[in-house]
Amino acid sequence: MNRITLTALSLGLIFSTSAIAQSDTMKSALDLPAACTSAPMSKMTMQQKPPMMMDGMNETQKAFHMAMMKMEPAMMQGMMIADPDIAWACSMIPHHQSAIDMSKAVLKTGKNAEMKSLAEKIITDQEKEIAQLTEWVGKQGKRAGK
């Protein structure tokens, strides 16, 4: 490949990565309780990985991929909390949200009634657990930053 083609491809990847990272789909993973975002993060854990090429993926695969892309940085943020209980709770919130997002994809595109029923149960259960975790983290106050 010549230099112009490589430059154009590189710029395209940079701009598409930025657009995906700023999309509403990615945003919800960062909506963590304040205590979950109080730990300092290294540059390495804050950086987003470039998106995997999604050409050739079907709708469900793309939804799963996006759910995992938004989960990973939020879980990394949570695990940096010094207190192990708060770190676990803060990491579980985006993990559970990813389960919800993937379950919604199965409800939209899946064909198996048993899996759709399980996806509905997972959504209900995980939403309750996210609320419980968020409430608990909110009560911990200054412990999160230590």
mmCIF file of C-alpha atoms in Angstrom:
data_model
loop_
_atom_site.group_PDB
_atom_site.id
_atom_site.type_symbol
_atom_site.label_atom_id
_atom_site.label_comp_id
_atom_site.label_asym_id
_atom_site.label_seq_id
_atom_site.Cartn_x
_atom_site.Cartn_y
_atom_site.Cartn_z
ATOM 1 C CA MET A 1 0.000 0.000 0.000
ATOM 2 C CA ASN A 2 1.182 3.479 -0.627
ATOM 3 C CA ARG A 3 1.572 6.169 2.013
ATOM 4 C CA ILE A 4 -1.565 8.101 1.046
ATOM 5 C CA THR A 5 -3.738 4.999 1.334
ATOM 6 C CA LEU A 6 -2.243 4.092 4.718
ATOM 7 C CA THR A 7 -2.721 7.645 5.991
ATOM 8 C CA ALA A 8 -6.335 7.711 4.822
ATOM 9 C CA LEU A 9 -7.071 4.344 6.440
ATOM 10 C CA SER A 10 -5.413 5.430 9.698
ATOM 11 C CA LEU A 11 -7.401 8.664 9.838
ATOM 12 C CA GLY A 12 -10.603 6.779 9.094
ATOM 13 C CA LEU A 13 -9.938 4.383 11.962
ATOM 14 C CA ILE A 14 -9.150 7.238 14.365
ATOM 15 C CA PHE A 15 -12.323 9.142 13.511
ATOM 16 C CA SER A 16 -14.543 6.056 13.583
ATOM 17 C CA THR A 17 -13.107 5.050 16.978
ATOM 18 C CA SER A 18 -13.810 8.512 18.337
ATOM 19 C CA ALA A 19 -17.381 8.471 17.041
ATOM 20 C CA ILE A 20 -18.091 5.078 18.553
ATOM 21 C CA ALA A 21 -16.564 6.044 21.891
ATOM 22 C CA GLN A 22 -18.765 9.132 22.037
ATOM 23 C CA SER A 23 -21.984 7.424 20.998
ATOM 24 C CA ASP A 24 -24.946 7.025 23.339
ATOM 25 C CA THR A 25 -24.366 3.277 23.309
ATOM 26 C CA MET A 26 -21.000 3.771 24.998
ATOM 27 C CA LYS A 27 -22.171 6.551 27.328
ATOM 28 C CA SER A 28 -24.245 4.482 29.729
ATOM 29 C CA ALA A 29 -21.237 2.492 30.914
ATOM 30 C CA LEU A 30 -19.761 5.654 32.350
ATOM 31 C CA ASP A 31 -22.883 6.552 34.327
ATOM 32 C CA LEU A 32 -21.470 5.124 37.543
ATOM 33 C CA PRO A 33 -21.994 6.457 41.055
ATOM 34 C CA ALA A 34 -19.455 9.179 41.890
ATOM 35 C CA ALA A 35 -17.728 6.890 44.377
ATOM 36 C CA CYS A 36 -16.981 4.461 41.546
ATOM 37 C CA THR A 37 -15.045 7.055 39.585
ATOM 38 C CA SER A 38 -12.989 8.512 42.429
ATOM 39 C CA ALA A 39 -9.947 6.251 42.107
ATOM 40 C CA PRO A 40 -7.063 7.497 39.971
ATOM 41 C CA MET A 41 -6.705 5.670 36.694
ATOM 42 C CA SER A 42 -3.525 5.025 34.765
ATOM 43 C CA LYS A 43 -3.382 6.162 31.164
ATOM 44 C CA MET A 44 -3.388 2.553 30.048
ATOM 45 C CA THR A 45 -6.655 1.666 31.748
ATOM 46 C CA MET A 46 -8.380 4.853 30.611
ATOM 47 C CA GLN A 47 -7.611 4.333 26.934
ATOM 48 C CA GLN A 48 -10.250 2.730 24.774
ATOM 49 C CA LYS A 49 -9.177 -0.133 22.596
ATOM 50 C CA PRO A 50 -9.840 0.515 18.925
ATOM 51 C CA PRO A 51 -13.086 -1.143 17.897
ATOM 52 C CA MET A 52 -12.832 -4.519 16.289
ATOM 53 C CA MET A 53 -13.757 -4.358 12.641
ATOM 54 C CA MET A 54 -17.487 -4.982 12.673
ATOM 55 C CA ASP A 55 -17.846 -5.558 8.957
ATOM 56 C CA GLY A 56 -19.295 -9.000 8.492
ATOM 57 C CA MET A 57 -20.853 -9.119 11.961
ATOM 58 C CA ASN A 58 -24.576 -9.620 12.176
ATOM 59 C CA GLU A 59 -26.821 -7.338 14.255
ATOM 60 C CA THR A 60 -26.558 -9.508 17.365
ATOM 61 C CA GLN A 61 -22.778 -9.802 17.192
ATOM 62 C CA LYS A 62 -22.485 -6.025 16.840
ATOM 63 C CA ALA A 63 -24.745 -5.500 19.864
ATOM 64 C CA PHE A 64 -22.700 -7.965 21.935
ATOM 65 C CA HIS A 65 -19.466 -6.298 20.843
ATOM 66 C CA MET A 66 -20.724 -2.821 21.756
ATOM 67 C CA ALA A 67 -21.968 -4.069 25.145
ATOM 68 C CA MET A 68 -18.521 -5.432 25.942
ATOM 69 C CA MET A 69 -16.751 -2.312 24.636
ATOM 70 C CA LYS A 70 -18.696 -0.070 26.989
ATOM 71 C CA MET A 71 -18.354 -2.491 29.917
ATOM 72 C CA GLU A 72 -14.586 -2.945 29.945
ATOM 73 C CA PRO A 73 -13.424 0.625 30.714
ATOM 74 C CA ALA A 74 -16.112 1.078 33.364
ATOM 75 C CA MET A 75 -15.144 -2.185 35.076
ATOM 76 C CA MET A 76 -11.486 -1.137 34.977
ATOM 77 C CA GLN A 77 -12.434 2.173 36.610
ATOM 78 C CA GLY A 78 -14.287 0.346 39.378
ATOM 79 C CA MET A 79 -11.523 -2.122 40.114
ATOM 80 C CA MET A 80 -9.079 0.711 40.823
ATOM 81 C CA ILE A 81 -10.904 1.577 44.065
ATOM 82 C CA ALA A 82 -8.711 0.605 47.032
ATOM 83 C CA ASP A 83 -11.571 -0.778 49.155
ATOM 84 C CA PRO A 84 -12.252 -4.327 47.874
ATOM 85 C CA ASP A 85 -15.990 -4.258 48.606
ATOM 86 C CA ILE A 86 -16.535 -0.960 46.819
ATOM 87 C CA ALA A 87 -14.260 -2.007 43.946
ATOM 88 C CA TRP A 88 -16.293 -5.182 43.486
ATOM 89 C CA ALA A 89 -19.623 -3.339 43.603
ATOM 90 C CA CYS A 90 -18.406 -0.658 41.193
ATOM 91 C CA SER A 91 -17.123 -3.292 38.769
ATOM 92 C CA MET A 92 -20.340 -5.296 38.933
ATOM 93 C CA ILE A 93 -22.547 -2.362 37.894
ATOM 94 C CA PRO A 94 -21.200 -2.169 34.302
ATOM 95 C CA HIS A 95 -20.905 -5.965 34.187
ATOM 96 C CA HIS A 96 -24.611 -6.283 34.978
ATOM 97 C CA GLN A 97 -25.459 -3.500 32.493
ATOM 98 C CA SER A 98 -23.613 -5.443 29.811
ATOM 99 C CA ALA A 99 -25.702 -8.523 30.639
ATOM 100 C CA ILE A 100 -28.828 -6.387 30.224
ATOM 101 C CA ASP A 101 -27.640 -4.965 26.894
ATOM 102 C CA MET A 102 -26.770 -8.418 25.558
ATOM 103 C CA SER A 103 -30.098 -9.815 26.780
ATOM 104 C CA LYS A 104 -31.953 -7.047 24.942
ATOM 105 C CA ALA A 105 -30.105 -8.020 21.769
ATOM 106 C CA VAL A 106 -31.239 -11.633 22.196
ATOM 107 C CA LEU A 107 -34.828 -10.483 22.731
ATOM 108 C CA LYS A 108 -34.630 -8.497 19.504
ATOM 109 C CA THR A 109 -32.913 -11.053 17.288
ATOM 110 C CA GLY A 110 -33.043 -14.425 19.042
ATOM 111 C CA LYS A 111 -35.343 -17.222 17.976
ATOM 112 C CA ASN A 112 -35.298 -19.648 20.913
ATOM 113 C CA ALA A 113 -38.178 -19.154 23.374
ATOM 114 C CA GLU A 114 -36.216 -20.584 26.305
ATOM 115 C CA MET A 115 -33.302 -18.185 25.730
ATOM 116 C CA LYS A 116 -35.675 -15.228 25.297
ATOM 117 C CA SER A 117 -37.378 -16.119 28.570
ATOM 118 C CA LEU A 118 -34.012 -16.351 30.308
ATOM 119 C CA ALA A 119 -32.979 -12.997 28.796
ATOM 120 C CA GLU A 120 -36.129 -11.370 30.225
ATOM 121 C CA LYS A 121 -35.351 -12.825 33.663
ATOM 122 C CA ILE A 122 -31.752 -11.629 33.458
ATOM 123 C CA ILE A 123 -32.886 -8.092 32.595
ATOM 124 C CA THR A 124 -35.254 -7.998 35.580
ATOM 125 C CA ASP A 125 -32.725 -9.492 38.001
ATOM 126 C CA GLN A 126 -29.770 -7.410 36.832
ATOM 127 C CA GLU A 127 -31.746 -4.145 36.974
ATOM 128 C CA LYS A 128 -32.627 -4.880 40.609
ATOM 129 C CA GLU A 129 -29.022 -5.746 41.419
ATOM 130 C CA ILE A 130 -27.707 -2.590 39.722
ATOM 131 C CA ALA A 131 -30.101 -0.534 41.851
ATOM 132 C CA GLN A 132 -28.982 -2.374 44.999
ATOM 133 C CA LEU A 133 -25.279 -1.970 44.175
ATOM 134 C CA THR A 134 -25.699 1.699 43.273
ATOM 135 C CA GLU A 135 -27.571 2.420 46.501
ATOM 136 C CA TRP A 136 -24.955 0.585 48.572
ATOM 137 C CA VAL A 137 -22.043 2.384 46.888
ATOM 138 C CA GLY A 138 -23.784 5.715 47.456
ATOM 139 C CA LYS A 139 -23.925 5.018 51.187
ATOM 140 C CA GLN A 140 -20.193 4.323 51.423
ATOM 141 C CA GLY A 141 -19.125 7.951 51.007
ATOM 142 C CA LYS A 142 -15.435 8.656 51.478
ATOM 143 C CA ARG A 143 -14.419 4.992 51.819
ATOM 144 C CA ALA A 144 -14.363 4.726 48.034
ATOM 145 C CA GLY A 145 -11.426 7.048 47.487
ATOM 146 C CA LYS A 146 -9.158 5.428 50.086
#
